[in-house]
Amino acid sequence: MLLVVLPMGGIFVRSFQNGLAGFLEDVLQPAALASLILTIKVAFGAAVINGVMGLLAAYILVRFTFPGKSFLNALVDLPFAIPTSVSGLMLLAVYGTGSPIGRVLEGFGLSIAYEFPGIVLALLLVTFPFTIRAVQPVLETMDRSLEEVAFTLGATRWQAFWRVTFPSLIPSVLTGVTLTYARALAEFGSVVVVAGNIPLKTQVAAVYVYGEMESYNARGATSVSFVLLIVSLIILLVLNYLSGIRSREGKSRPNQEVKVESSAIPGKETRSEGVS
């Protein structure tokens, strides 16, 4: 606890050493405010996109069998294993100005290096595993008989997924999205390599904090850090709440009666299946 509580207390004291007015002055500096807004925006975008992509990837890895599946499953964790600055270099090698794909994108007026899309792409890469690893174990332990009942009622695979499988996955998807958002808020290495450190344009909060420390403005750095800390604490509370939901659902699932509906065949009656 001392490793966590004492540094948090230090950030709080340093941020408010000149009172609330001094804290607000630091946070409302144009560059500081712009970096916070940009960070919140790109983190939200990465969380939403990876929420959808991660859900689909987890479903494919669990429900389908194909050559190279084990390799792809192991590859999902690669962003955890490599330095984030290397992730940024990988993206520049593929999507940078001098690359073939980069030249094609520039032909459509889209640039990755030192632009907003580059930040989002960097965050997508480093946060890609979170939703997949949050959803995958839930899918693996889910009772597939409910989907089979939906198929017998005439439902398509999409209808079975949307009406039967997805509702049970919502807490785990939200957990993955929340973890993605929290990780994206703190990202530094890949963003500074791909998008640089351009104030009021591509400077995210973590890079701003580093720049302020390099400029010997510790109070300005700690004030922005305190805002990020508060956002992270809120995310932690949300995660704990979602974990509680998953725990309660896990305890109630053995005696749960699930209603499976299908609109694919007119006149089919709603049918209930007990899960044991």
Coordinates of C-alpha atoms in Angstrom, one line a residue:
M1 CA 0.0 0.0 0.0
L2 CA 2.9 2.4 0.8
L3 CA 4.1 2.0 -2.8
V4 CA 0.8 3.2 -4.1
V5 CA -0.7 5.6 -1.4
L6 CA 2.5 7.6 -0.7
P7 CA 3.1 8.5 -4.4
M8 CA -0.5 9.4 -4.8
G9 CA -0.3 11.7 -1.8
G10 CA 2.8 13.3 -3.2
I11 CA 1.1 14.0 -6.5
F12 CA -1.9 15.5 -4.6
V13 CA 0.3 17.8 -2.4
R14 CA 2.5 19.0 -5.3
S15 CA -0.6 19.7 -7.5
F16 CA -2.3 21.8 -4.9
Q17 CA 0.8 23.5 -3.3
N18 CA -0.5 26.8 -4.6
G19 CA -4.1 26.1 -3.8
L20 CA -7.0 25.3 -6.1
A21 CA -6.3 28.5 -8.2
G22 CA -2.8 27.3 -8.9
F23 CA -4.0 23.8 -9.9
L24 CA -6.6 25.2 -12.2
E25 CA -4.1 27.6 -13.8
D26 CA -1.8 24.7 -14.6
V27 CA -4.5 22.4 -15.9
L28 CA -6.2 25.1 -18.0
Q29 CA -3.0 26.1 -19.8
P30 CA -3.8 25.7 -23.5
A31 CA -1.3 23.0 -24.1
A32 CA -2.2 21.1 -21.0
L33 CA -5.9 21.3 -21.6
A34 CA -5.4 20.3 -25.3
S35 CA -3.3 17.3 -24.3
L36 CA -5.9 16.1 -21.8
I37 CA -8.8 16.5 -24.3
L38 CA -6.8 14.7 -27.0
T39 CA -5.9 11.9 -24.7
I40 CA -9.5 11.3 -23.6
K41 CA -10.7 11.4 -27.3
V42 CA -8.1 9.0 -28.7
A43 CA -8.4 6.7 -25.7
F44 CA -12.2 6.5 -26.2
G45 CA -11.8 5.9 -29.9
A46 CA -9.3 3.1 -29.3
A47 CA -11.5 1.5 -26.6
V48 CA -14.6 1.5 -28.8
I49 CA -12.8 0.1 -31.9
N50 CA -10.9 -2.5 -30.0
G51 CA -14.1 -3.4 -28.1
V52 CA -15.7 -4.4 -31.4
M53 CA -12.6 -5.9 -32.9
G54 CA -11.7 -7.8 -29.7
L55 CA -15.1 -9.3 -29.4
L56 CA -15.1 -10.5 -33.0
A57 CA -11.5 -11.9 -32.7
A58 CA -12.3 -13.7 -29.5
Y59 CA -15.5 -15.3 -31.0
I60 CA -13.5 -16.5 -34.0
L61 CA -10.7 -17.9 -31.9
V62 CA -13.1 -19.8 -29.7
R63 CA -15.9 -20.9 -32.1
F64 CA -14.0 -21.7 -35.3
T65 CA -11.2 -24.1 -36.1
F66 CA -8.7 -23.2 -38.9
P67 CA -5.0 -23.7 -39.8
G68 CA -2.7 -21.5 -37.8
K69 CA -5.3 -20.8 -35.0
S70 CA -2.8 -21.6 -32.2
F71 CA -0.2 -19.3 -33.7
L72 CA -2.7 -16.4 -34.0
N73 CA -3.9 -17.0 -30.5
A74 CA -0.3 -16.7 -29.3
L75 CA 0.3 -13.6 -31.5
V76 CA -2.5 -11.8 -29.7
D77 CA -0.3 -11.3 -26.7
L78 CA 2.6 -9.9 -28.7
P79 CA 1.9 -6.2 -27.8
F80 CA 2.3 -7.2 -24.1
A81 CA 5.8 -8.6 -24.9
I82 CA 7.5 -5.8 -26.9
P83 CA 8.4 -2.3 -25.9
T84 CA 5.8 0.3 -26.9
S85 CA 8.5 2.3 -28.8
V86 CA 9.1 -0.8 -30.9
S87 CA 5.4 -0.9 -31.6
G88 CA 5.6 2.7 -32.9
L89 CA 8.5 1.8 -35.1
M90 CA 6.6 -1.1 -36.5
L91 CA 3.7 1.1 -37.4
L92 CA 6.0 3.7 -39.1
A93 CA 7.7 0.9 -41.1
V94 CA 4.3 -0.1 -42.5
Y95 CA 2.3 3.1 -42.6
G96 CA 5.0 5.8 -42.6
T97 CA 5.5 8.3 -45.4
G98 CA 8.2 6.3 -47.2
S99 CA 6.3 3.0 -47.1
P100 CA 4.2 1.7 -50.0
I101 CA 1.0 1.7 -47.9
G102 CA 1.9 5.1 -46.6
R103 CA 2.2 6.5 -50.1
V104 CA -1.2 4.9 -51.0
L105 CA -2.8 6.5 -47.9
E106 CA -1.3 9.9 -48.8
G107 CA -2.9 9.6 -52.2
F108 CA -6.3 9.6 -50.4
G109 CA -5.2 12.5 -48.3
L110 CA -4.6 10.4 -45.2
S111 CA -1.4 10.6 -43.2
I112 CA -0.4 8.4 -40.3
A113 CA 2.9 9.9 -39.1
Y114 CA 2.5 13.0 -36.8
E115 CA -1.3 13.1 -37.3
F116 CA -4.4 12.1 -35.2
P117 CA -4.9 8.8 -37.0
G118 CA -1.4 7.8 -36.1
I119 CA -2.2 8.2 -32.4
V120 CA -5.3 6.1 -32.7
L121 CA -3.5 3.4 -34.7
A122 CA -0.7 3.3 -32.1
L123 CA -3.2 2.9 -29.2
L124 CA -5.1 0.2 -31.1
L125 CA -1.9 -1.8 -31.4
V126 CA -0.7 -1.6 -27.8
T127 CA -4.2 -2.2 -26.4
F128 CA -5.4 -4.9 -28.8
P129 CA -5.2 -7.9 -26.4
F130 CA -7.3 -6.6 -23.6
T131 CA -10.8 -7.2 -24.9
I132 CA -9.8 -10.5 -26.5
R133 CA -8.4 -11.8 -23.3
A134 CA -11.3 -10.6 -21.2
V135 CA -14.0 -12.2 -23.5
Q136 CA -12.2 -15.4 -24.5
P137 CA -12.4 -17.3 -21.2
V138 CA -16.1 -16.4 -20.8
L139 CA -16.8 -17.8 -24.3
E140 CA -14.8 -20.9 -23.6
T141 CA -16.8 -21.8 -20.5
M142 CA -20.2 -20.7 -22.0
D143 CA -22.9 -23.4 -22.4
R144 CA -23.2 -23.9 -26.2
S145 CA -26.5 -25.8 -25.8
L146 CA -28.3 -22.4 -25.8
E147 CA -27.0 -21.6 -29.2
E148 CA -27.9 -25.0 -30.5
V149 CA -31.5 -24.5 -29.2
A150 CA -31.6 -21.2 -31.1
F151 CA -30.4 -23.0 -34.3
T152 CA -33.1 -25.6 -33.9
L153 CA -35.6 -22.7 -33.8
G154 CA -34.4 -21.5 -37.1
A155 CA -32.0 -18.7 -36.0
T156 CA -29.0 -17.9 -38.1
R157 CA -25.5 -17.8 -36.5
W158 CA -25.8 -14.0 -36.3
Q159 CA -29.2 -14.1 -34.6
A160 CA -27.9 -16.8 -32.1
F161 CA -24.9 -14.7 -31.3
W162 CA -26.7 -11.4 -30.9
R163 CA -29.7 -12.7 -28.9
V164 CA -28.2 -15.6 -26.9
T165 CA -24.4 -15.2 -26.7
F166 CA -23.8 -11.5 -26.7
P167 CA -26.0 -10.6 -23.6
S168 CA -23.8 -12.9 -21.5
L169 CA -20.7 -11.4 -22.8
I170 CA -21.6 -7.7 -22.1
P171 CA -19.8 -7.5 -18.7
S172 CA -16.6 -9.1 -20.0
V173 CA -16.7 -6.8 -23.1
L174 CA -17.1 -3.8 -20.9
T175 CA -14.2 -5.0 -18.7
G176 CA -12.0 -5.3 -21.8
V177 CA -13.1 -1.9 -23.1
T178 CA -12.4 -0.3 -19.7
L179 CA -9.0 -1.8 -19.4
T180 CA -8.3 -0.7 -23.0
Y181 CA -9.3 2.9 -22.1
A182 CA -7.2 2.9 -18.9
R183 CA -4.1 1.6 -20.8
A184 CA -4.6 4.1 -23.6
L185 CA -4.7 7.0 -21.2
A186 CA -1.2 6.1 -20.0
E187 CA 0.5 5.3 -23.4
F188 CA 3.7 7.1 -24.1
G189 CA 6.3 5.2 -26.2
S190 CA 4.3 4.3 -29.3
V191 CA 2.6 7.6 -29.5
V192 CA 5.7 9.7 -29.2
V193 CA 7.3 7.6 -32.0
V194 CA 4.4 7.7 -34.4
A195 CA 2.8 11.1 -33.7
G196 CA 5.7 13.1 -32.1
N197 CA 5.3 15.8 -29.5
I198 CA 3.5 18.7 -31.3
P199 CA 1.7 20.9 -28.8
L200 CA -2.0 21.5 -29.5
K201 CA -1.9 18.9 -32.2
T202 CA -0.5 15.4 -31.4
Q203 CA 0.8 15.9 -27.8
V204 CA -1.1 13.5 -25.5
A205 CA -1.1 14.0 -21.7
A206 CA 1.7 11.5 -20.9
V207 CA 4.0 13.2 -23.4
Y208 CA 3.0 16.6 -22.0
V209 CA 3.9 15.5 -18.5
Y210 CA 7.3 14.3 -19.7
G211 CA 7.9 17.6 -21.6
E212 CA 7.0 19.6 -18.5
M213 CA 9.4 17.6 -16.4
E214 CA 12.1 18.2 -19.0
S215 CA 11.4 21.9 -18.7
Y216 CA 11.7 21.8 -14.9
N217 CA 8.0 22.6 -14.5
A218 CA 7.2 19.9 -11.9
R219 CA 4.1 21.6 -10.7
G220 CA 2.5 21.7 -14.1
A221 CA 3.5 18.1 -14.7
T222 CA 2.0 16.9 -11.4
S223 CA -1.3 18.8 -12.0
V224 CA -1.9 17.1 -15.3
S225 CA -0.8 13.8 -13.7
F226 CA -3.3 14.3 -10.9
V227 CA -6.1 14.6 -13.5
L228 CA -5.0 11.4 -15.1
L229 CA -4.8 9.8 -11.7
I230 CA -8.4 10.8 -10.9
V231 CA -9.6 9.4 -14.2
S232 CA -7.7 6.1 -13.6
L233 CA -9.3 5.8 -10.1
I234 CA -12.8 6.2 -11.7
I235 CA -11.9 3.5 -14.2
L236 CA -10.8 1.3 -11.3
L237 CA -14.1 1.7 -9.6
V238 CA -15.9 0.8 -12.8
L239 CA -13.8 -2.3 -13.2
N240 CA -14.6 -3.4 -9.7
Y241 CA -18.3 -2.9 -10.3
L242 CA -18.1 -4.9 -13.5
S243 CA -16.2 -7.7 -11.7
G244 CA -19.0 -7.8 -9.1
I245 CA -21.6 -8.2 -11.9
R246 CA -19.6 -11.0 -13.5
S247 CA -19.2 -12.7 -10.1
R248 CA -23.0 -12.5 -9.3
E249 CA -23.8 -13.8 -12.8
G250 CA -21.4 -16.7 -12.4
K251 CA -23.1 -17.7 -9.1
S252 CA -26.6 -17.4 -10.5
R253 CA -25.9 -19.1 -13.8
P254 CA -26.4 -22.7 -12.6
N255 CA -30.0 -22.1 -11.7
Q256 CA -30.7 -19.6 -14.5
E257 CA -33.4 -20.1 -17.0
V258 CA -32.6 -18.5 -20.3
K259 CA -35.2 -17.6 -22.8
V260 CA -34.3 -18.2 -26.4
E261 CA -36.3 -16.5 -29.2
S262 CA -36.1 -16.7 -32.9
S263 CA -37.8 -14.6 -35.4
A264 CA -36.4 -16.5 -38.3
I265 CA -39.4 -18.8 -38.5
P266 CA -42.8 -17.2 -38.3
G267 CA -45.1 -18.8 -35.8
K268 CA -42.3 -20.3 -33.7
E269 CA -43.1 -20.1 -30.0
T270 CA -40.7 -18.8 -27.4
R271 CA -38.9 -21.6 -25.7
S272 CA -37.1 -21.7 -22.4
E273 CA -34.1 -23.8 -21.6
G274 CA -32.8 -24.4 -18.1
V275 CA -29.1 -24.3 -17.6
S276 CA -27.7 -26.9 -15.2

